[in-house]
Amino acid sequence: MKQVVEHQSDILIIGSGAAGLTLALHLAEKSKVILLSKGPLCEGSTYYAQGGIASVFDEGDTIESHVADTLVAGAGLCDKSVVTYTAENAKAAMQWLIQCGVAFDKEETPEGDTGDAPYHLTREGGHSHRRILHAADATGKAVQTTLQERALAHPNIQVLERYNAIDLITSRKLHLPGNRVLGAYVWNRDQEHVETVRAKFVALATGGCSKVYQYTSNPDVASGDGIAMAWRAGCRVANMEFNQFHPTCLYHVDARNFLLTEALRGEGAYLRRPDGSRFMPEFDERAELAPRDIVARAIDYEMKRLGADCVYLDISHKPADFVIKHFPTIYSRCLELGIDITTDRIPVVPAAHYTCGGVMTDLHGQTDLNGLYAIGEVAYTGLHGANRLASNSLLECLVFARAAAQDIDSQLGKIAMPGMLPHWDESKVSNSDEEVVIAHNWHELRLFMWDYVGIVRSDKRLERALRRCAMLQQEIQEYYSNFRVSNNLLELRNLVQVAELIIRCAMQRKESRGLHYNIDHPSKNDAPRPTILQPD
């Protein structure tokens, strides 16, 4: 008989990246917080983010300009009020990070002292000004390590590493009055048993779902868990058809998932065909600094037209010391693989990178389910529209985590701790002897999503994808009902649910806009609206 374990806390935060850590640190002054991390605390998209965080720090820049650039990148589907709110609150969020100890790069003075120097601001695709604060080319690592050190040292934050959230527990599921989240079932990966967490509030900070695609820049934990759990709990989702494919992921057999930051192009890198010729000026007047959807489609087009395995990113025309100083991580990693970026071209391909849609929230991160919040990439706030502007992702995590913390703080004294919750029942399941089924379904799902629901789509491809998805859902649900849970099974169950949501949203959008390009509907509609799905 396995031990029954129940945890209790004011707030359960599922996810340990920039959004989850920021929320935890803001709430822990007044509340007890449990922070759940599926893998090691640092293993999330935040840690691997290279470029930086967008915020107006330069006197020649304006909040209105940041708003305008975001709206242009979002291709007519951003919520302007949300974009304005985010841009207006960006500087305060960044100053909090700086107070926490994140060391963003500064301009060098003639004396070499950077103490009181202004911050070095870089520019990325879609931005009209230099407004990207960064820590060399490893900004996410600097943010993640700084915040997690503070969280681990805080007496009111309990960190549970290597725990998968399985499902949310709601009053409706327990046939109780109202519709409120009461906690969650979580799987202890080390002990291999399911535990229960009771909480007044639950926040999803689980990141996106790019692992649904065969090629992705994301770490392995990005399996759409929060989106799938919220959907099963009755929350609406929106704009799931808009999955951003980062144009430049390193193409190398020994470097899966290694991203090449957009800041390379911001500092003058060119995209070249295998014969050395540039091609981006033929696709957009902004050339390499065009928004990501345009650059990714251009690369995809050139690769298919030429039958090429990749194209090349070239910054070798810049001084070597400049390249090494600004991109030390990329320089070192490529050098390990035999590529000297100061002299060689870098082979690149597009890869699934960012989920622009997600669980619908208000300006405080509150979802349709009382007490449940969603912040960061898991959420649909209206900020990104049909395409995310570079370096607005970590910014969204910070701004909305602060907003959610304020909203939760204002309610803490009014909400009672939920009573005892039912424990997980696994009396009717057994250990699996067919792990090959999971491996096979996993491969099939990611392959047909890449082929049929990737950078370029068609009505027929989407119909095929939906049929394949329905078959997989049935197989996976039968498997889930009969066998004990495992990490791969839980992720596969969530990914196939998210795949269905992506496909259904894509089928509803009868136009091509931003990250969604359908060859059967190449034009834009005159009055675009978000694609919203409501659970039955």
Coordinates of C-alpha atoms in Angstrom, one line a residue:
M1 CA 0.0 0.0 0.0
K2 CA 1.5 3.3 -1.1
Q3 CA 1.7 6.2 1.3
V4 CA -1.1 8.9 0.8
V5 CA 0.5 12.3 0.7
E6 CA -1.4 15.6 0.7
H7 CA 0.2 19.1 0.6
Q8 CA -1.5 22.3 1.6
S9 CA -0.7 25.9 0.7
D10 CA -2.3 29.3 0.0
I11 CA -1.1 29.2 -3.6
L12 CA 0.0 26.3 -5.8
I13 CA 2.1 27.6 -8.7
I14 CA 2.6 25.0 -11.5
G15 CA 5.7 25.9 -13.4
S16 CA 9.1 27.3 -12.4
G17 CA 10.2 29.7 -15.1
A18 CA 10.1 33.5 -15.1
A19 CA 6.3 33.7 -14.7
G20 CA 6.1 31.2 -11.9
L21 CA 9.1 32.4 -10.0
T22 CA 8.1 36.1 -10.3
L23 CA 4.6 35.2 -9.0
A24 CA 6.0 33.1 -6.1
L25 CA 8.4 35.9 -5.0
H26 CA 5.7 38.6 -5.0
L27 CA 3.2 36.4 -3.1
A28 CA 5.5 34.9 -0.6
E29 CA 5.7 38.0 1.5
K30 CA 2.2 37.4 2.7
S31 CA 1.4 33.8 1.8
K32 CA 2.6 30.2 1.8
V33 CA 3.5 29.1 -1.7
I34 CA 4.1 25.7 -3.3
L35 CA 6.1 25.9 -6.5
L36 CA 5.9 22.8 -8.7
S37 CA 8.7 22.1 -11.2
K38 CA 8.3 19.2 -13.7
G39 CA 12.0 18.6 -14.0
P40 CA 15.0 20.4 -12.3
L41 CA 14.0 23.9 -11.2
C42 CA 15.9 25.6 -14.1
E43 CA 14.8 23.3 -16.9
G44 CA 12.3 25.5 -18.8
S45 CA 12.1 27.8 -21.7
T46 CA 13.2 30.8 -19.6
Y47 CA 16.6 29.3 -18.9
Y48 CA 17.3 28.9 -22.6
A49 CA 16.1 32.4 -23.7
Q50 CA 19.0 34.2 -25.3
G51 CA 17.9 37.5 -26.7
G52 CA 16.5 39.7 -24.0
I53 CA 13.5 41.7 -22.7
A54 CA 11.8 44.6 -24.4
S55 CA 11.3 47.8 -22.5
V56 CA 11.5 51.5 -23.1
F57 CA 14.7 52.7 -21.5
D58 CA 16.2 55.0 -24.2
E59 CA 15.2 58.6 -24.2
G60 CA 14.7 58.5 -27.9
D61 CA 12.2 55.7 -27.6
T62 CA 8.6 55.8 -26.5
I63 CA 5.9 53.5 -25.0
E64 CA 3.7 54.4 -28.0
S65 CA 6.4 53.2 -30.4
H66 CA 6.7 49.9 -28.4
V67 CA 2.9 49.5 -28.6
A68 CA 2.9 50.3 -32.4
D69 CA 5.6 47.7 -33.1
T70 CA 3.8 45.1 -31.1
L71 CA 0.5 45.8 -33.0
V72 CA 2.3 45.6 -36.4
A73 CA 3.9 42.2 -35.5
G74 CA 0.5 41.0 -34.2
A75 CA -1.0 41.5 -37.7
G76 CA -4.3 43.0 -36.6
L77 CA -5.2 40.6 -33.8
C78 CA -3.6 42.1 -30.7
D79 CA -5.8 43.7 -28.0
K80 CA -4.5 47.2 -28.0
S81 CA -5.5 47.8 -24.4
V82 CA -3.5 44.8 -23.3
V83 CA -0.5 45.8 -25.4
T84 CA -0.6 49.3 -23.9
Y85 CA -0.9 47.9 -20.4
T86 CA 2.1 45.7 -20.9
A87 CA 4.3 48.4 -22.4
E88 CA 3.4 50.9 -19.7
N89 CA 4.3 48.4 -16.9
A90 CA 7.5 47.1 -18.6
K91 CA 10.0 49.4 -17.0
A92 CA 8.7 48.8 -13.5
A93 CA 8.9 45.1 -14.1
M94 CA 12.5 45.4 -15.3
Q95 CA 13.5 47.6 -12.4
W96 CA 12.2 44.9 -10.0
L97 CA 14.4 42.3 -11.9
I98 CA 17.4 44.7 -11.6
Q99 CA 16.7 45.1 -7.8
C100 CA 16.6 41.3 -7.6
G101 CA 20.2 41.2 -9.0
V102 CA 19.9 40.5 -12.7
A103 CA 23.0 42.0 -14.3
F104 CA 22.0 43.4 -17.7
D105 CA 24.8 44.5 -20.0
K106 CA 25.8 48.2 -19.8
E107 CA 27.5 50.5 -22.3
E108 CA 31.3 50.7 -21.8
T109 CA 32.6 54.1 -20.8
P110 CA 36.0 55.3 -22.1
E111 CA 37.5 54.5 -18.7
G112 CA 36.1 50.9 -18.9
D113 CA 33.8 51.5 -15.9
T114 CA 30.2 50.5 -16.5
G115 CA 28.8 51.3 -13.0
D116 CA 26.7 54.3 -13.8
A117 CA 26.6 53.7 -17.6
P118 CA 23.3 53.3 -19.4
Y119 CA 22.2 49.8 -20.3
H120 CA 23.3 48.4 -23.6
L121 CA 20.1 48.1 -25.7
T122 CA 20.0 45.9 -28.7
R123 CA 17.5 45.8 -31.5
E124 CA 15.6 42.8 -32.8
G125 CA 13.3 42.0 -35.8
G126 CA 10.1 44.1 -35.8
H127 CA 11.4 46.7 -33.4
S128 CA 11.8 50.3 -34.6
H129 CA 14.2 51.2 -31.8
R130 CA 16.9 49.6 -29.7
R131 CA 15.0 48.6 -26.6
I132 CA 16.1 45.1 -25.7
L133 CA 17.8 44.7 -22.3
H134 CA 20.0 41.7 -22.2
A135 CA 22.7 39.8 -20.4
A136 CA 25.1 39.0 -23.3
D137 CA 23.3 36.2 -25.2
A138 CA 22.1 34.3 -22.1
T139 CA 19.4 36.7 -20.7
G140 CA 17.1 33.9 -19.7
K141 CA 19.8 32.1 -17.8
A142 CA 20.6 35.3 -15.8
V143 CA 16.9 35.8 -15.0
Q144 CA 16.2 32.1 -14.1
T145 CA 19.3 31.6 -11.9
T146 CA 18.8 35.0 -10.0
L147 CA 15.1 34.4 -9.3
Q148 CA 15.4 30.7 -8.4
E149 CA 18.2 31.5 -5.9
R150 CA 15.8 33.9 -4.2
A151 CA 12.9 31.5 -4.3
L152 CA 15.0 28.6 -2.8
A153 CA 16.1 30.9 0.1
H154 CA 12.6 32.2 0.9
P155 CA 11.0 30.5 4.0
N156 CA 7.5 30.8 2.6
I157 CA 8.2 29.0 -0.7
Q158 CA 8.2 25.2 -0.9
V159 CA 9.8 23.9 -4.1
L160 CA 8.7 20.5 -5.3
E161 CA 11.1 19.4 -8.1
R162 CA 10.4 16.5 -10.5
Y163 CA 6.6 16.7 -10.1
N164 CA 4.1 16.5 -12.9
A165 CA 0.8 18.1 -12.5
I166 CA -1.9 15.7 -13.7
D167 CA -5.2 17.5 -13.4
L168 CA -6.9 20.3 -11.6
I169 CA -9.4 19.5 -8.9
T170 CA -12.5 21.7 -9.1
S171 CA -15.7 22.0 -7.1
R172 CA -17.7 21.1 -10.2
K173 CA -15.8 17.8 -10.6
L174 CA -16.6 17.0 -7.0
H175 CA -20.2 17.9 -7.5
L176 CA -19.9 20.8 -5.0
P177 CA -21.6 24.2 -5.3
G178 CA -19.9 26.8 -7.6
N179 CA -17.1 26.5 -10.0
R180 CA -13.7 27.0 -8.3
V181 CA -10.3 25.4 -8.4
L182 CA -9.5 23.5 -5.1
G183 CA -6.1 22.1 -5.9
A184 CA -4.4 19.5 -8.2
Y185 CA -3.3 15.9 -8.4
V186 CA 0.5 15.8 -8.9
W187 CA 2.8 12.9 -9.7
N188 CA 6.0 12.5 -7.8
R189 CA 8.4 11.3 -10.4
D190 CA 11.0 10.0 -7.9
Q191 CA 8.6 8.1 -5.7
E192 CA 6.3 7.2 -8.6
H193 CA 3.1 7.9 -6.9
V194 CA 0.3 10.5 -7.1
E195 CA -0.1 13.1 -4.4
T196 CA -2.7 15.8 -3.7
V197 CA -2.3 19.5 -3.3
R198 CA -5.0 21.7 -1.6
A199 CA -4.8 25.4 -2.3
K200 CA -6.9 28.6 -2.2
F201 CA -5.5 29.6 -5.5
V202 CA -3.7 27.8 -8.4
A203 CA -1.6 29.4 -11.0
L204 CA -0.6 27.8 -14.3
A205 CA 2.9 28.9 -15.4
T206 CA 3.7 25.9 -17.5
G207 CA 4.9 27.5 -20.7
G208 CA 3.8 26.6 -24.2
C209 CA 3.3 23.4 -26.3
S210 CA 6.0 23.5 -29.1
K211 CA 6.9 19.9 -28.2
V212 CA 3.8 19.0 -30.3
Y213 CA 6.1 19.5 -33.3
Q214 CA 8.9 17.3 -34.6
Y215 CA 11.4 20.2 -34.6
T216 CA 11.4 22.6 -31.8
S217 CA 13.8 25.0 -30.0
N218 CA 12.0 24.3 -26.7
P219 CA 13.3 22.1 -23.9
D220 CA 11.5 18.7 -23.4
V221 CA 9.2 20.0 -20.7
A222 CA 7.2 22.3 -23.1
S223 CA 4.3 19.8 -23.6
G224 CA 1.3 22.0 -23.2
D225 CA 0.4 20.7 -19.8
G226 CA -1.3 23.8 -18.4
I227 CA -3.4 24.4 -21.6
A228 CA -4.6 20.8 -21.6
M229 CA -5.4 20.9 -17.8
A230 CA -7.3 24.2 -18.0
W231 CA -9.3 22.9 -21.0
R232 CA -10.3 19.8 -19.2
A233 CA -11.3 21.9 -16.2
G234 CA -13.7 24.0 -18.4
C235 CA -11.6 27.0 -19.5
R236 CA -11.7 28.6 -22.9
V237 CA -8.7 28.7 -25.1
A238 CA -7.9 31.1 -27.9
N239 CA -5.7 31.6 -31.0
M240 CA -4.0 28.2 -30.8
E241 CA -3.4 28.2 -34.5
F242 CA -0.7 30.8 -34.0
N243 CA 2.5 28.9 -33.2
Q244 CA 5.6 30.8 -33.8
F245 CA 8.4 29.1 -35.7
H246 CA 11.7 30.6 -34.9
P247 CA 13.6 31.2 -38.1
T248 CA 17.0 30.2 -37.0
C249 CA 17.6 27.0 -35.0
L250 CA 21.1 25.5 -35.4
Y251 CA 21.0 22.6 -37.9
H252 CA 23.4 20.1 -36.5
V253 CA 23.1 16.4 -35.6
D254 CA 24.7 17.0 -32.2
A255 CA 22.9 20.2 -31.3
R256 CA 19.2 19.5 -31.1
N257 CA 17.1 22.5 -29.9
F258 CA 19.9 25.0 -29.9
L259 CA 18.5 28.4 -30.8
L260 CA 20.4 31.2 -32.5
T261 CA 19.0 34.5 -31.1
E262 CA 17.3 37.1 -33.3
A263 CA 19.8 39.5 -31.9
L264 CA 22.4 38.1 -34.3
R265 CA 20.3 39.5 -37.2
G266 CA 19.7 42.6 -35.1
E267 CA 23.4 43.2 -35.0
G268 CA 23.8 42.7 -38.8
A269 CA 23.9 38.9 -39.6
Y270 CA 22.6 38.0 -43.1
L271 CA 20.6 34.9 -44.2
R272 CA 22.2 33.2 -47.2
R273 CA 21.3 30.4 -49.6
P274 CA 23.8 27.5 -49.9
D275 CA 25.4 29.4 -52.9
G276 CA 26.1 32.4 -50.6
S277 CA 23.5 34.8 -52.0
R278 CA 21.2 36.7 -49.7
F279 CA 17.4 36.2 -50.1
M280 CA 15.5 38.1 -47.4
P281 CA 15.6 41.5 -49.4
E282 CA 13.5 39.6 -52.1
F283 CA 10.8 38.8 -49.5
D284 CA 10.5 41.9 -47.4
E285 CA 11.9 45.5 -47.4
R286 CA 13.0 44.9 -43.8
A287 CA 15.1 42.0 -45.0
E288 CA 16.6 40.0 -42.0
L289 CA 14.8 42.3 -39.6
A290 CA 11.3 41.4 -40.8
P291 CA 9.0 39.7 -38.2
R292 CA 9.6 36.1 -37.5
D293 CA 6.7 34.7 -39.4
I294 CA 7.9 36.3 -42.6
V295 CA 11.5 35.2 -42.1
A296 CA 10.5 31.6 -41.2
R297 CA 8.2 31.3 -44.3
A298 CA 11.0 32.7 -46.5
I299 CA 13.5 30.1 -45.2
D300 CA 10.9 27.4 -45.6
Y301 CA 10.2 28.5 -49.2
E302 CA 13.9 28.6 -50.1
M303 CA 14.6 25.2 -48.6
K304 CA 11.8 23.6 -50.4
R305 CA 12.5 25.4 -53.7
L306 CA 16.2 24.4 -53.6
G307 CA 15.7 21.0 -52.0
A308 CA 18.2 22.2 -49.4
D309 CA 18.5 20.8 -45.9
C310 CA 19.1 24.2 -44.4
V311 CA 20.1 27.9 -45.1
Y312 CA 22.9 29.8 -43.5
L313 CA 23.2 32.7 -41.0
D314 CA 26.3 34.8 -41.5
I315 CA 27.8 37.3 -39.2
S316 CA 31.4 36.7 -40.2
H317 CA 31.6 40.2 -41.8
K318 CA 31.5 41.8 -38.4
P319 CA 34.7 42.2 -36.3
A320 CA 35.6 39.0 -34.4
D321 CA 35.9 40.6 -31.0
F322 CA 32.5 42.2 -31.4
V323 CA 30.9 38.9 -32.2
I324 CA 32.6 37.0 -29.4
K325 CA 31.7 39.8 -26.9
H326 CA 28.0 40.0 -27.7
F327 CA 27.4 36.3 -28.4
P328 CA 29.8 34.3 -26.2
T329 CA 27.3 31.4 -25.6
I330 CA 26.6 30.9 -29.3
Y331 CA 30.3 31.3 -30.2
S332 CA 31.4 28.7 -27.6
R333 CA 28.7 26.2 -28.5
C334 CA 29.2 26.5 -32.2
L335 CA 33.0 26.2 -31.8
E336 CA 32.5 22.9 -29.9
L337 CA 30.7 21.7 -33.1
G338 CA 33.5 22.8 -35.4
I339 CA 31.8 26.1 -36.5
D340 CA 33.7 29.4 -35.9
I341 CA 31.0 32.0 -36.3
T342 CA 33.5 34.8 -36.7
T343 CA 34.6 33.2 -40.0
D344 CA 32.0 30.5 -40.9
R345 CA 28.4 30.6 -42.0
I346 CA 26.0 28.9 -39.5
P347 CA 23.6 26.2 -40.9
V348 CA 20.0 27.0 -39.7
V349 CA 16.4 25.8 -40.0
P350 CA 13.1 27.0 -38.6
A351 CA 11.8 25.3 -35.5
A352 CA 8.6 25.5 -33.4
H353 CA 9.3 28.1 -30.8
Y354 CA 6.4 29.9 -29.1
T355 CA 2.7 29.4 -28.5
C356 CA 0.9 32.7 -29.1
G357 CA -2.5 31.4 -28.0
G358 CA -3.4 29.7 -24.8
V359 CA -5.8 29.8 -21.9
M360 CA -7.9 32.9 -21.9
T361 CA -7.3 35.4 -19.1
D362 CA -8.1 39.0 -18.1
L363 CA -5.5 41.6 -17.2
H364 CA -4.9 40.0 -13.9
G365 CA -4.2 36.5 -15.3
Q366 CA -7.6 35.2 -14.0
T367 CA -9.1 32.4 -16.2
D368 CA -12.7 31.3 -16.6
L369 CA -12.4 29.1 -13.5
N370 CA -12.5 31.0 -10.1
G371 CA -9.2 30.9 -8.3
L372 CA -7.3 29.7 -11.4
Y373 CA -4.7 32.0 -13.0
A374 CA -2.6 31.5 -16.1
I375 CA 0.5 33.6 -16.7
G376 CA 3.3 33.6 -19.3
E377 CA 3.3 31.5 -22.5
V378 CA 0.4 29.2 -21.3
A379 CA -1.9 32.2 -21.3
Y380 CA -3.8 34.1 -24.1
T381 CA -3.9 37.7 -22.9
G382 CA -4.3 39.4 -26.2
L383 CA -0.7 40.7 -26.2
H384 CA 0.7 38.8 -29.1
G385 CA -2.1 38.6 -31.6
A386 CA -1.2 36.6 -34.7
N387 CA 2.5 36.8 -34.1
R388 CA 4.7 37.6 -31.1
L389 CA 7.1 40.5 -31.3
A390 CA 10.7 39.5 -30.3
S391 CA 11.5 39.8 -26.6
N392 CA 7.9 40.5 -25.5
S393 CA 7.7 36.9 -24.1
L394 CA 9.7 37.3 -20.9
L395 CA 8.2 40.7 -20.5
E396 CA 4.7 39.2 -20.5
C397 CA 5.8 36.8 -17.8
L398 CA 7.0 39.6 -15.5
V399 CA 4.1 42.0 -16.1
F400 CA 1.3 39.6 -15.7
A401 CA 2.9 37.7 -12.8
R402 CA 2.9 41.0 -10.9
A403 CA -0.7 41.7 -11.9
A404 CA -1.8 38.3 -10.8
A405 CA 0.0 38.6 -7.5
Q406 CA -1.8 41.9 -6.7
D407 CA -5.1 40.3 -7.6
I408 CA -4.5 37.2 -5.4
D409 CA -3.2 39.3 -2.5
S410 CA -6.5 41.3 -2.5
Q411 CA -8.6 38.1 -2.1
L412 CA -6.5 36.0 0.2
G413 CA -8.3 36.9 3.4
K414 CA -11.7 36.2 1.8
I415 CA -11.1 32.7 0.6
A416 CA -11.1 29.7 2.9
M417 CA -8.8 26.7 2.5
P418 CA -10.6 23.9 0.7
G419 CA -11.6 20.9 2.8
M420 CA -10.1 17.4 2.4
L421 CA -10.0 16.3 -1.2
P422 CA -10.4 12.8 -2.6
H423 CA -7.2 10.9 -3.0
W424 CA -6.0 9.5 -6.3
D425 CA -7.5 6.1 -7.0
E426 CA -5.3 3.7 -8.9
S427 CA -6.8 0.5 -7.6
K428 CA -8.1 -0.5 -11.0
V429 CA -4.9 0.1 -13.1
S430 CA -1.7 -1.9 -13.6
N431 CA 1.9 -1.2 -14.7
S432 CA 2.3 -0.9 -18.4
D433 CA 4.0 -3.6 -20.4
E434 CA 3.5 -1.8 -23.7
E435 CA 5.7 1.3 -23.5
V436 CA 6.3 1.0 -27.2
V437 CA 2.7 2.2 -27.8
I438 CA 3.6 5.6 -26.2
A439 CA 6.8 5.9 -28.2
H440 CA 5.0 5.1 -31.4
N441 CA 2.1 7.5 -30.8
W442 CA 4.5 10.2 -29.7
H443 CA 6.4 10.0 -32.9
E444 CA 3.3 9.9 -35.1
L445 CA 1.8 12.9 -33.4
R446 CA 4.8 15.1 -33.8
L447 CA 5.4 14.1 -37.4
F448 CA 1.9 14.7 -38.7
M449 CA 1.7 18.0 -36.8
W450 CA 5.0 19.1 -38.5
D451 CA 3.8 18.0 -42.0
Y452 CA 0.2 19.1 -41.9
V453 CA -0.1 21.9 -39.3
G454 CA 3.4 23.5 -39.7
I455 CA 4.6 26.7 -41.3
V456 CA 2.4 26.3 -44.4
R457 CA -1.0 24.6 -44.2
S458 CA -4.0 23.6 -46.4
D459 CA -7.6 22.6 -45.7
K460 CA -6.8 19.0 -46.8
R461 CA -3.8 18.8 -44.5
L462 CA -5.7 20.1 -41.5
E463 CA -8.6 17.6 -42.1
R464 CA -6.0 14.7 -42.3
A465 CA -4.4 15.9 -39.1
L466 CA -7.7 16.1 -37.2
R467 CA -8.6 12.5 -38.3
R468 CA -5.2 11.2 -37.1
C469 CA -5.5 13.2 -33.9
A470 CA -8.9 11.7 -33.1
M471 CA -7.6 8.1 -33.5
L472 CA -4.6 8.9 -31.3
Q473 CA -6.8 10.4 -28.6
Q474 CA -8.9 7.3 -28.4
E475 CA -5.8 5.0 -28.1
I476 CA -4.1 7.3 -25.5
Q477 CA -7.3 7.6 -23.4
E478 CA -7.7 3.8 -23.3
Y479 CA -4.0 3.5 -22.3
Y480 CA -4.4 6.2 -19.6
S481 CA -7.5 4.5 -18.2
N482 CA -5.8 1.1 -17.8
F483 CA -2.2 1.8 -16.7
R484 CA -0.4 3.8 -14.0
V485 CA 0.8 7.2 -15.0
S486 CA 4.3 8.0 -16.2
N487 CA 6.0 11.2 -17.4
N488 CA 5.8 10.2 -21.1
L489 CA 2.1 9.1 -20.8
L490 CA 1.1 12.4 -19.0
E491 CA 2.9 14.5 -21.6
L492 CA 1.5 12.5 -24.5
R493 CA -2.0 12.8 -23.1
N494 CA -1.6 16.6 -22.9
L495 CA 0.1 17.0 -26.2
V496 CA -2.6 15.2 -28.2
Q497 CA -5.2 17.4 -26.5
V498 CA -3.3 20.5 -27.4
A499 CA -2.8 19.2 -31.0
E500 CA -6.6 18.9 -31.3
L501 CA -7.0 22.5 -30.1
I502 CA -4.4 23.8 -32.6
I503 CA -6.0 22.0 -35.5
R504 CA -9.5 23.1 -34.6
C505 CA -8.4 26.7 -34.3
A506 CA -6.5 26.5 -37.6
M507 CA -9.6 25.0 -39.4
Q508 CA -11.8 27.9 -38.2
R509 CA -9.5 30.6 -39.5
K510 CA -10.3 30.9 -43.2
E511 CA -7.5 33.4 -44.0
S512 CA -3.8 33.7 -43.8
R513 CA -2.5 36.0 -41.1
G514 CA 0.6 36.2 -39.1
L515 CA 1.8 32.8 -38.1
H516 CA -1.1 31.0 -39.7
Y517 CA -0.6 30.6 -43.5
N518 CA -3.1 28.5 -45.4
I519 CA -2.5 28.1 -49.2
D520 CA -6.3 27.6 -49.7
H521 CA -7.0 31.0 -48.0
P522 CA -4.0 33.2 -48.9
S523 CA -5.8 36.6 -48.3
K524 CA -6.6 38.4 -45.0
N525 CA -10.1 38.9 -43.8
D526 CA -11.3 42.5 -43.4
A527 CA -12.5 42.1 -39.8
P528 CA -10.3 39.5 -38.0
R529 CA -11.2 38.2 -34.6
P530 CA -9.5 35.9 -32.1
T531 CA -10.4 32.2 -32.6
I532 CA -12.0 31.1 -29.3
L533 CA -12.8 27.5 -28.4
Q534 CA -15.3 26.6 -25.5
P535 CA -15.2 23.2 -23.8
D536 CA -18.4 21.2 -24.0

